[in-house]
PDB file of C-alpha atoms in Angstrom:
ATOM      1  CA  UNK Q   1      26.324 -22.507  60.179  1.00  0.00           C
ATOM      2  CA  UNK Q   2      23.646 -24.530  61.972  1.00  0.00           C
ATOM      3  CA  UNK Q   3      21.922 -23.702  65.247  1.00  0.00           C
ATOM      4  CA  UNK Q   4      19.047 -25.962  66.221  1.00  0.00           C
ATOM      5  CA  UNK Q   5      16.579 -26.184  63.345  1.00  0.00           C
ATOM      6  CA  UNK Q   6      18.052 -23.124  61.630  1.00  0.00           C
ATOM      7  CA  UNK Q   7      20.944 -22.581  59.270  1.00  0.00           C
ATOM      8  CA  UNK Q   8      22.565 -19.159  59.665  1.00  0.00           C
ATOM      9  CA  UNK Q   9      24.502 -17.147  57.110  1.00  0.00           C
ATOM     10  CA  UNK Q  10      25.572 -13.585  56.420  1.00  0.00           C
ATOM     11  CA  UNK Q  11      25.144 -11.672  53.175  1.00  0.00           C
ATOM     12  CA  UNK Q  12      26.204  -8.071  52.645  1.00  0.00           C
ATOM     13  CA  UNK Q  13      27.119  -7.906  56.359  1.00  0.00           C
ATOM     14  CA  UNK Q  14      23.584  -8.868  57.412  1.00  0.00           C
ATOM     15  CA  UNK Q  15      22.442 -11.999  59.263  1.00  0.00           C
ATOM     16  CA  UNK Q  16      19.632 -14.307  58.213  1.00  0.00           C
ATOM     17  CA  UNK Q  17      18.536 -17.891  58.890  1.00  0.00           C
ATOM     18  CA  UNK Q  18      16.667 -20.605  57.006  1.00  0.00           C
ATOM     19  CA  UNK Q  19      14.535 -23.124  58.889  1.00  0.00           C
ATOM     20  CA  UNK Q  20      15.617 -26.651  57.908  1.00  0.00           C
ATOM     21  CA  UNK Q  21      12.033 -27.971  58.145  1.00  0.00           C
ATOM     22  CA  UNK Q  22       9.848 -25.154  56.826  1.00  0.00           C
ATOM     23  CA  UNK Q  23      12.447 -23.301  54.706  1.00  0.00           C
ATOM     24  CA  UNK Q  24      11.206 -20.081  56.319  1.00  0.00           C
ATOM     25  CA  UNK Q  25      13.708 -17.231  56.065  1.00  0.00           C
ATOM     26  CA  UNK Q  26      14.237 -14.948  59.066  1.00  0.00           C
ATOM     27  CA  UNK Q  27      16.270 -11.754  59.107  1.00  0.00           C
ATOM     28  CA  UNK Q  28      18.075 -10.325  62.136  1.00  0.00           C
ATOM     29  CA  UNK Q  29      18.939  -6.688  62.888  1.00  0.00           C
ATOM     30  CA  UNK Q  30      18.780  -4.110  65.650  1.00  0.00           C
ATOM     31  CA  UNK Q  31      14.976  -4.339  65.683  1.00  0.00           C
ATOM     32  CA  UNK Q  32      15.187  -8.051  66.490  1.00  0.00           C
ATOM     33  CA  UNK Q  33      17.752  -7.570  69.256  1.00  0.00           C
ATOM     34  CA  UNK Q  34      21.185  -7.400  67.633  1.00  0.00           C
ATOM     35  CA  UNK Q  35      23.476  -4.797  69.160  1.00  0.00           C
ATOM     36  CA  UNK Q  36      25.125  -3.439  66.013  1.00  0.00           C
ATOM     37  CA  UNK Q  37      25.113  -3.553  62.226  1.00  0.00           C
ATOM     38  CA  UNK Q  38      27.898  -4.491  59.763  1.00  0.00           C
ATOM     39  CA  UNK Q  39      28.457  -8.129  60.736  1.00  0.00           C
ATOM     40  CA  UNK Q  40      31.877  -9.517  59.813  1.00  0.00           C
ATOM     41  CA  UNK Q  41      31.807 -13.106  61.078  1.00  0.00           C
ATOM     42  CA  UNK Q  42      29.564 -15.753  62.603  1.00  0.00           C
ATOM     43  CA  UNK Q  43      30.782 -18.989  64.193  1.00  0.00           C
ATOM     44  CA  UNK Q  44      28.981 -21.900  65.846  1.00  0.00           C
ATOM     45  CA  UNK Q  45      30.122 -23.372  69.143  1.00  0.00           C
ATOM     46  CA  UNK Q  46      29.078 -27.023  68.861  1.00  0.00           C
ATOM     47  CA  UNK Q  47      29.584 -27.858  72.543  1.00  0.00           C
ATOM     48  CA  UNK Q  48      27.232 -25.144  73.787  1.00  0.00           C
ATOM     49  CA  UNK Q  49      25.150 -24.850  70.606  1.00  0.00           C
ATOM     50  CA  UNK Q  50      25.542 -21.085  70.490  1.00  0.00           C
ATOM     51  CA  UNK Q  51      26.291 -18.673  67.666  1.00  0.00           C
ATOM     52  CA  UNK Q  52      28.927 -15.953  67.999  1.00  0.00           C
ATOM     53  CA  UNK Q  53      28.327 -12.802  65.951  1.00  0.00           C
ATOM     54  CA  UNK Q  54      31.129 -10.257  65.527  1.00  0.00           C
ATOM     55  CA  UNK Q  55      30.723  -6.728  64.226  1.00  0.00           C
ATOM     56  CA  UNK Q  56      33.125  -4.333  62.554  1.00  0.00           C
ATOM     57  CA  UNK Q  57      32.962  -1.893  65.493  1.00  0.00           C
ATOM     58  CA  UNK Q  58      33.993  -4.514  68.075  1.00  0.00           C
ATOM     59  CA  UNK Q  59      30.580  -5.419  69.415  1.00  0.00           C
ATOM     60  CA  UNK Q  60      30.089  -9.137  70.123  1.00  0.00           C
ATOM     61  CA  UNK Q  61      26.762 -10.969  70.411  1.00  0.00           C
ATOM     62  CA  UNK Q  62      26.030 -14.576  71.383  1.00  0.00           C
ATOM     63  CA  UNK Q  63      22.780 -16.120  70.162  1.00  0.00           C
ATOM     64  CA  UNK Q  64      21.362 -19.294  71.735  1.00  0.00           C
ATOM     65  CA  UNK Q  65      18.835 -21.821  70.429  1.00  0.00           C
ATOM     66  CA  UNK Q  66      15.960 -20.044  72.195  1.00  0.00           C
ATOM     67  CA  UNK Q  67      16.719 -16.832  70.344  1.00  0.00           C
ATOM     68  CA  UNK Q  68      18.155 -15.027  73.363  1.00  0.00           C
ATOM     69  CA  UNK Q  69      20.985 -12.614  72.597  1.00  0.00           C
ATOM     70  CA  UNK Q  70      23.822 -11.972  75.041  1.00  0.00           C
ATOM     71  CA  UNK Q  71      25.882  -8.864  74.359  1.00  0.00           C
ATOM     72  CA  UNK Q  72      29.608  -8.650  75.156  1.00  0.00           C
ATOM     73  CA  UNK Q  73      30.507  -4.950  74.816  1.00  0.00           C
ATOM     74  CA  UNK Q  74      33.997  -4.981  76.394  1.00  0.00           C
ATOM     75  CA  UNK Q  75      35.967  -4.804  73.158  1.00  0.00           C
ATOM     76  CA  UNK Q  76      33.665  -2.147  71.714  1.00  0.00           C
ATOM     77  CA  UNK Q  77      34.018  -0.013  74.855  1.00  0.00           C
ATOM     78  CA  UNK Q  78      37.787  -0.432  75.089  1.00  0.00           C
ATOM     79  CA  UNK Q  79      39.430   3.000  75.165  1.00  0.00           C
ATOM     80  CA  UNK Q  80      42.371   2.341  72.890  1.00  0.00           C
ATOM     81  CA  UNK Q  81      43.480   3.423  69.448  1.00  0.00           C
ATOM     82  CA  UNK Q  82      43.320  -0.083  67.951  1.00  0.00           C
ATOM     83  CA  UNK Q  83      41.302  -1.898  65.330  1.00  0.00           C
ATOM     84  CA  UNK Q  84      38.429  -3.736  66.998  1.00  0.00           C
ATOM     85  CA  UNK Q  85      37.562  -5.769  63.922  1.00  0.00           C
ATOM     86  CA  UNK Q  86      37.805  -9.549  64.243  1.00  0.00           C
ATOM     87  CA  UNK Q  87      39.780 -11.198  61.431  1.00  0.00           C
ATOM     88  CA  UNK Q  88      39.016 -14.866  62.189  1.00  0.00           C
ATOM     89  CA  UNK Q  89      37.343 -17.100  64.801  1.00  0.00           C
ATOM     90  CA  UNK Q  90      38.304 -20.540  66.078  1.00  0.00           C
ATOM     91  CA  UNK Q  91      36.024 -22.472  68.449  1.00  0.00           C
ATOM     92  CA  UNK Q  92      37.507 -24.935  70.928  1.00  0.00           C
ATOM     93  CA  UNK Q  93      35.549 -26.500  73.793  1.00  0.00           C
ATOM     94  CA  UNK Q  94      33.580 -23.666  75.436  1.00  0.00           C
ATOM     95  CA  UNK Q  95      35.908 -20.930  74.172  1.00  0.00           C
ATOM     96  CA  UNK Q  96      36.132 -18.790  71.080  1.00  0.00           C
ATOM     97  CA  UNK Q  97      39.553 -17.530  70.041  1.00  0.00           C
ATOM     98  CA  UNK Q  98      39.420 -14.291  68.066  1.00  0.00           C
ATOM     99  CA  UNK Q  99      42.174 -13.168  65.706  1.00  0.00           C
ATOM    100  CA  UNK Q 100      42.724  -9.444  66.223  1.00  0.00           C
ATOM    101  CA  UNK Q 101      44.951  -6.718  64.835  1.00  0.00           C
ATOM    102  CA  UNK Q 102      46.912  -6.680  68.094  1.00  0.00           C
ATOM    103  CA  UNK Q 103      46.891 -10.354  69.142  1.00  0.00           C
ATOM    104  CA  UNK Q 104      44.278 -12.871  70.302  1.00  0.00           C
ATOM    105  CA  UNK Q 105      41.176 -12.569  72.460  1.00  0.00           C
ATOM    106  CA  UNK Q 106      39.913 -15.633  74.348  1.00  0.00           C
ATOM    107  CA  UNK Q 107      36.161 -15.493  74.806  1.00  0.00           C
ATOM    108  CA  UNK Q 108      34.231 -17.635  77.301  1.00  0.00           C
ATOM    109  CA  UNK Q 109      31.119 -18.684  75.371  1.00  0.00           C
ATOM    110  CA  UNK Q 110      29.476 -20.107  78.486  1.00  0.00           C
ATOM    111  CA  UNK Q 111      29.863 -17.024  80.674  1.00  0.00           C
ATOM    112  CA  UNK Q 112      29.589 -14.597  77.724  1.00  0.00           C
ATOM    113  CA  UNK Q 113      32.687 -12.665  78.680  1.00  0.00           C
ATOM    114  CA  UNK Q 114      36.230 -11.960  77.535  1.00  0.00           C
ATOM    115  CA  UNK Q 115      38.532 -14.235  79.502  1.00  0.00           C
ATOM    116  CA  UNK Q 116      42.004 -13.126  78.349  1.00  0.00           C
ATOM    117  CA  UNK Q 117      43.975 -11.187  75.773  1.00  0.00           C
ATOM    118  CA  UNK Q 118      47.186 -12.669  74.371  1.00  0.00           C
ATOM    119  CA  UNK Q 119      50.063 -10.539  73.079  1.00  0.00           C
ATOM    120  CA  UNK Q 120      52.069 -13.280  71.440  1.00  0.00           C
ATOM    121  CA  UNK Q 121      55.355 -11.695  70.401  1.00  0.00           C
ATOM    122  CA  UNK Q 122      58.330 -10.724  72.538  1.00  0.00           C
ATOM    123  CA  UNK Q 123      57.990  -7.758  74.864  1.00  0.00           C
ATOM    124  CA  UNK Q 124      54.200  -7.875  74.404  1.00  0.00           C
ATOM    125  CA  UNK Q 125      54.473  -6.429  70.921  1.00  0.00           C
ATOM    126  CA  UNK Q 126      51.234  -6.208  68.964  1.00  0.00           C
ATOM    127  CA  UNK Q 127      50.851  -8.767  66.166  1.00  0.00           C
ATOM    128  CA  UNK Q 128      48.272  -8.472  63.410  1.00  0.00           C
ATOM    129  CA  UNK Q 129      46.802 -11.975  63.647  1.00  0.00           C
ATOM    130  CA  UNK Q 130      44.931 -12.774  60.446  1.00  0.00           C
ATOM    131  CA  UNK Q 131      43.957 -16.417  61.014  1.00  0.00           C
ATOM    132  CA  UNK Q 132      43.736 -18.758  63.965  1.00  0.00           C
ATOM    133  CA  UNK Q 133      43.359 -22.534  64.299  1.00  0.00           C
ATOM    134  CA  UNK Q 134      43.589 -25.441  66.740  1.00  0.00           C
ATOM    135  CA  UNK Q 135      45.504 -28.643  65.988  1.00  0.00           C
ATOM    136  CA  UNK Q 136      45.701 -31.326  68.668  1.00  0.00           C
ATOM    137  CA  UNK Q 137      46.658 -29.657  71.938  1.00  0.00           C
ATOM    138  CA  UNK Q 138      48.127 -26.551  70.289  1.00  0.00           C
ATOM    139  CA  UNK Q 139      46.843 -23.208  69.079  1.00  0.00           C
ATOM    140  CA  UNK Q 140      48.203 -21.588  65.920  1.00  0.00           C
ATOM    141  CA  UNK Q 141      48.028 -17.933  64.891  1.00  0.00           C
ATOM    142  CA  UNK Q 142      49.155 -16.612  61.527  1.00  0.00           C
ATOM    143  CA  UNK Q 143      50.311 -13.107  60.726  1.00  0.00           C
ATOM    144  CA  UNK Q 144      51.348 -11.999  57.235  1.00  0.00           C
ATOM    145  CA  UNK Q 145      54.652 -13.895  57.284  1.00  0.00           C
ATOM    146  CA  UNK Q 146      54.866 -15.781  60.593  1.00  0.00           C
ATOM    147  CA  UNK Q 147      53.118 -18.744  62.202  1.00  0.00           C
ATOM    148  CA  UNK Q 148      52.905 -18.562  66.009  1.00  0.00           C
ATOM    149  CA  UNK Q 149      52.082 -21.633  68.114  1.00  0.00           C
ATOM    150  CA  UNK Q 150      51.688 -22.606  71.759  1.00  0.00           C
ATOM    151  CA  UNK Q 151      50.303 -25.481  73.832  1.00  0.00           C
ATOM    152  CA  UNK Q 152      46.778 -24.772  75.039  1.00  0.00           C
ATOM    153  CA  UNK Q 153      47.604 -25.847  78.596  1.00  0.00           C
ATOM    154  CA  UNK Q 154      50.435 -23.297  78.856  1.00  0.00           C
ATOM    155  CA  UNK Q 155      50.063 -19.774  80.182  1.00  0.00           C
ATOM    156  CA  UNK Q 156      49.173 -18.158  76.870  1.00  0.00           C
ATOM    157  CA  UNK Q 157      49.271 -14.681  78.391  1.00  0.00           C
ATOM    158  CA  UNK Q 158      53.054 -15.108  78.707  1.00  0.00           C
ATOM    159  CA  UNK Q 159      54.612 -14.478  75.274  1.00  0.00           C
ATOM    160  CA  UNK Q 160      57.561 -16.723  76.237  1.00  0.00           C
ATOM    161  CA  UNK Q 161      55.365 -19.796  75.627  1.00  0.00           C
ATOM    162  CA  UNK Q 162      54.697 -18.814  72.023  1.00  0.00           C
ATOM    163  CA  UNK Q 163      56.971 -20.152  69.278  1.00  0.00           C
ATOM    164  CA  UNK Q 164      57.515 -18.735  65.790  1.00  0.00           C
ATOM    165  CA  UNK Q 165      57.862 -20.432  62.405  1.00  0.00           C
ATOM    166  CA  UNK Q 166      58.189 -18.668  59.077  1.00  0.00           C
ATOM    167  CA  UNK Q 167      55.376 -19.081  56.585  1.00  0.00           C
ATOM    168  CA  UNK Q 168      56.186 -19.912  52.949  1.00  0.00           C
ATOM    169  CA  UNK Q 169      57.380 -16.823  51.111  1.00  0.00           C
ATOM    170  CA  UNK Q 170      54.557 -14.980  49.382  1.00  0.00           C
ATOM    171  CA  UNK Q 171      52.752 -11.685  49.079  1.00  0.00           C
ATOM    172  CA  UNK Q 172      49.318 -12.567  50.461  1.00  0.00           C
ATOM    173  CA  UNK Q 173      48.116 -14.957  53.161  1.00  0.00           C
ATOM    174  CA  UNK Q 174      44.553 -15.920  52.210  1.00  0.00           C
ATOM    175  CA  UNK Q 175      43.525 -18.577  54.709  1.00  0.00           C
ATOM    176  CA  UNK Q 176      44.548 -21.088  57.375  1.00  0.00           C
ATOM    177  CA  UNK Q 177      42.875 -24.197  58.798  1.00  0.00           C
ATOM    178  CA  UNK Q 178      43.985 -27.496  60.392  1.00  0.00           C
ATOM    179  CA  UNK Q 179      43.414 -30.710  58.439  1.00  0.00           C
ATOM    180  CA  UNK Q 180      44.687 -34.291  58.600  1.00  0.00           C
ATOM    181  CA  UNK Q 181      47.156 -33.490  61.384  1.00  0.00           C
ATOM    182  CA  UNK Q 182      48.624 -30.517  59.532  1.00  0.00           C
ATOM    183  CA  UNK Q 183      48.315 -26.769  59.429  1.00  0.00           C
ATOM    184  CA  UNK Q 184      47.201 -25.717  55.946  1.00  0.00           C
ATOM    185  CA  UNK Q 185      47.487 -22.244  54.452  1.00  0.00           C
ATOM    186  CA  UNK Q 186      46.710 -20.575  51.153  1.00  0.00           C
ATOM    187  CA  UNK Q 187      49.391 -18.113  50.063  1.00  0.00           C
ATOM    188  CA  UNK Q 188      49.275 -16.381  46.683  1.00  0.00           C
ATOM    189  CA  UNK Q 189      46.431 -18.696  45.558  1.00  0.00           C
ATOM    190  CA  UNK Q 190      48.439 -21.861  46.355  1.00  0.00           C
ATOM    191  CA  UNK Q 191      47.826 -24.502  49.040  1.00  0.00           C
ATOM    192  CA  UNK Q 192      50.598 -25.405  51.501  1.00  0.00           C
ATOM    193  CA  UNK Q 193      50.631 -27.775  54.481  1.00  0.00           C
ATOM    194  CA  UNK Q 194      53.018 -27.948  57.424  1.00  0.00           C
ATOM    195  CA  UNK Q 195      54.169 -30.984  59.418  1.00  0.00           C
ATOM    196  CA  UNK Q 196      56.812 -30.642  62.143  1.00  0.00           C
ATOM    197  CA  UNK Q 197      57.862 -27.251  60.822  1.00  0.00           C
ATOM    198  CA  UNK Q 198      58.336 -28.427  57.218  1.00  0.00           C
ATOM    199  CA  UNK Q 199      56.168 -26.816  54.510  1.00  0.00           C
ATOM    200  CA  UNK Q 200      54.935 -28.778  51.504  1.00  0.00           C
ATOM    201  CA  UNK Q 201      53.378 -27.146  48.445  1.00  0.00           C
ATOM    202  CA  UNK Q 202      50.334 -28.809  46.846  1.00  0.00           C
ATOM    203  CA  UNK Q 203      49.887 -28.021  43.170  1.00  0.00           C
ATOM    204  CA  UNK Q 204      46.190 -28.130  42.301  1.00  0.00           C
ATOM    205  CA  UNK Q 205      44.330 -27.337  39.094  1.00  0.00           C
ATOM    206  CA  UNK Q 206      42.668 -24.318  40.697  1.00  0.00           C
ATOM    207  CA  UNK Q 207      43.698 -20.846  41.826  1.00  0.00           C
ATOM    208  CA  UNK Q 208      42.560 -20.716  45.462  1.00  0.00           C
ATOM    209  CA  UNK Q 209      41.337 -17.684  47.365  1.00  0.00           C
ATOM    210  CA  UNK Q 210      40.625 -19.066  50.847  1.00  0.00           C
ATOM    211  CA  UNK Q 211      39.938 -22.011  53.151  1.00  0.00           C
ATOM    212  CA  UNK Q 212      36.981 -23.102  55.248  1.00  0.00           C
ATOM    213  CA  UNK Q 213      36.318 -26.201  57.327  1.00  0.00           C
ATOM    214  CA  UNK Q 214      33.109 -27.897  58.396  1.00  0.00           C
ATOM    215  CA  UNK Q 215      32.427 -31.382  59.793  1.00  0.00           C
ATOM    216  CA  UNK Q 216      36.182 -32.092  59.592  1.00  0.00           C
ATOM    217  CA  UNK Q 217      36.102 -31.513  55.838  1.00  0.00           C
ATOM    218  CA  UNK Q 218      38.426 -28.923  54.322  1.00  0.00           C
ATOM    219  CA  UNK Q 219      37.142 -26.766  51.484  1.00  0.00           C
ATOM    220  CA  UNK Q 220      38.783 -24.080  49.380  1.00  0.00           C
ATOM    221  CA  UNK Q 221      37.183 -21.176  47.579  1.00  0.00           C
ATOM    222  CA  UNK Q 222      38.265 -20.713  43.983  1.00  0.00           C
ATOM    223  CA  UNK Q 223      39.178 -17.463  42.258  1.00  0.00           C
ATOM    224  CA  UNK Q 224      36.700 -16.153  39.695  1.00  0.00           C
ATOM    225  CA  UNK Q 225      34.255 -18.983  40.375  1.00  0.00           C
ATOM    226  CA  UNK Q 226      31.265 -19.488  42.631  1.00  0.00           C
ATOM    227  CA  UNK Q 227      31.430 -22.594  44.765  1.00  0.00           C
ATOM    228  CA  UNK Q 228      33.981 -24.705  46.560  1.00  0.00           C
ATOM    229  CA  UNK Q 229      36.404 -27.532  46.004  1.00  0.00           C
ATOM    230  CA  UNK Q 230      36.883 -30.278  48.592  1.00  0.00           C
ATOM    231  CA  UNK Q 231      40.434 -31.048  49.678  1.00  0.00           C
ATOM    232  CA  UNK Q 232      40.981 -34.800  50.015  1.00  0.00           C
ATOM    233  CA  UNK Q 233      43.103 -36.436  52.771  1.00  0.00           C
ATOM    234  CA  UNK Q 234      45.852 -37.023  50.184  1.00  0.00           C
ATOM    235  CA  UNK Q 235      45.611 -33.310  49.248  1.00  0.00           C
ATOM    236  CA  UNK Q 236      44.121 -33.859  45.852  1.00  0.00           C
ATOM    237  CA  UNK Q 237      40.832 -32.041  45.228  1.00  0.00           C
ATOM    238  CA  UNK Q 238      37.369 -32.461  43.759  1.00  0.00           C
ATOM    239  CA  UNK Q 239      34.443 -30.142  43.090  1.00  0.00           C
ATOM    240  CA  UNK Q 240      32.215 -29.898  46.147  1.00  0.00           C
TER     241      UNK Q 240
END
């Protein structure tokens, strides 16, 4: 993940950066201003050029290009018997959408504050959202067996605007991203894509373990191997 002249990554739940020009490595922790340990995810907001850092205990930090850290403690301080661990992050415009064990959190990356919480099933039931993605003017959230969707301009706080579609039958959902006008998922090591509610299975020569997307390119991690494969627009693949 890039931010200014630095490329950021996490290893063993710790954050570090590499300077693109000097190749200098810099490590980040509580002593350098972070507000917690055990980092789960980082995600770059391209519009604002800011980095979101999420921690296992629910703390949220936003890092800008000048190195200033903005803490968002609301989730961490929430007095509720719920998991505060973020499962996935999707950036859209100036917002970050966080997949949570109870629903979705919408985070304002410009104001550094939680804007809304979405309970997306009927009667405000909690849904363990594992992955989240944007496609066109719609937002998609995947639980273990169900794909939820809604138009971004609708009142997403109202569960009545959310629609449900069954995911392909399988034991384990391992990833979801949008690509080439479709929602793509990996279930039981196999790639599927969805168009207009119809799922299509893509048989590749690899056993997949997850999906990631950067610069509009879709990549898949491969079981028992280090590295990635690149998914082509026709849903064939090549080594990245």
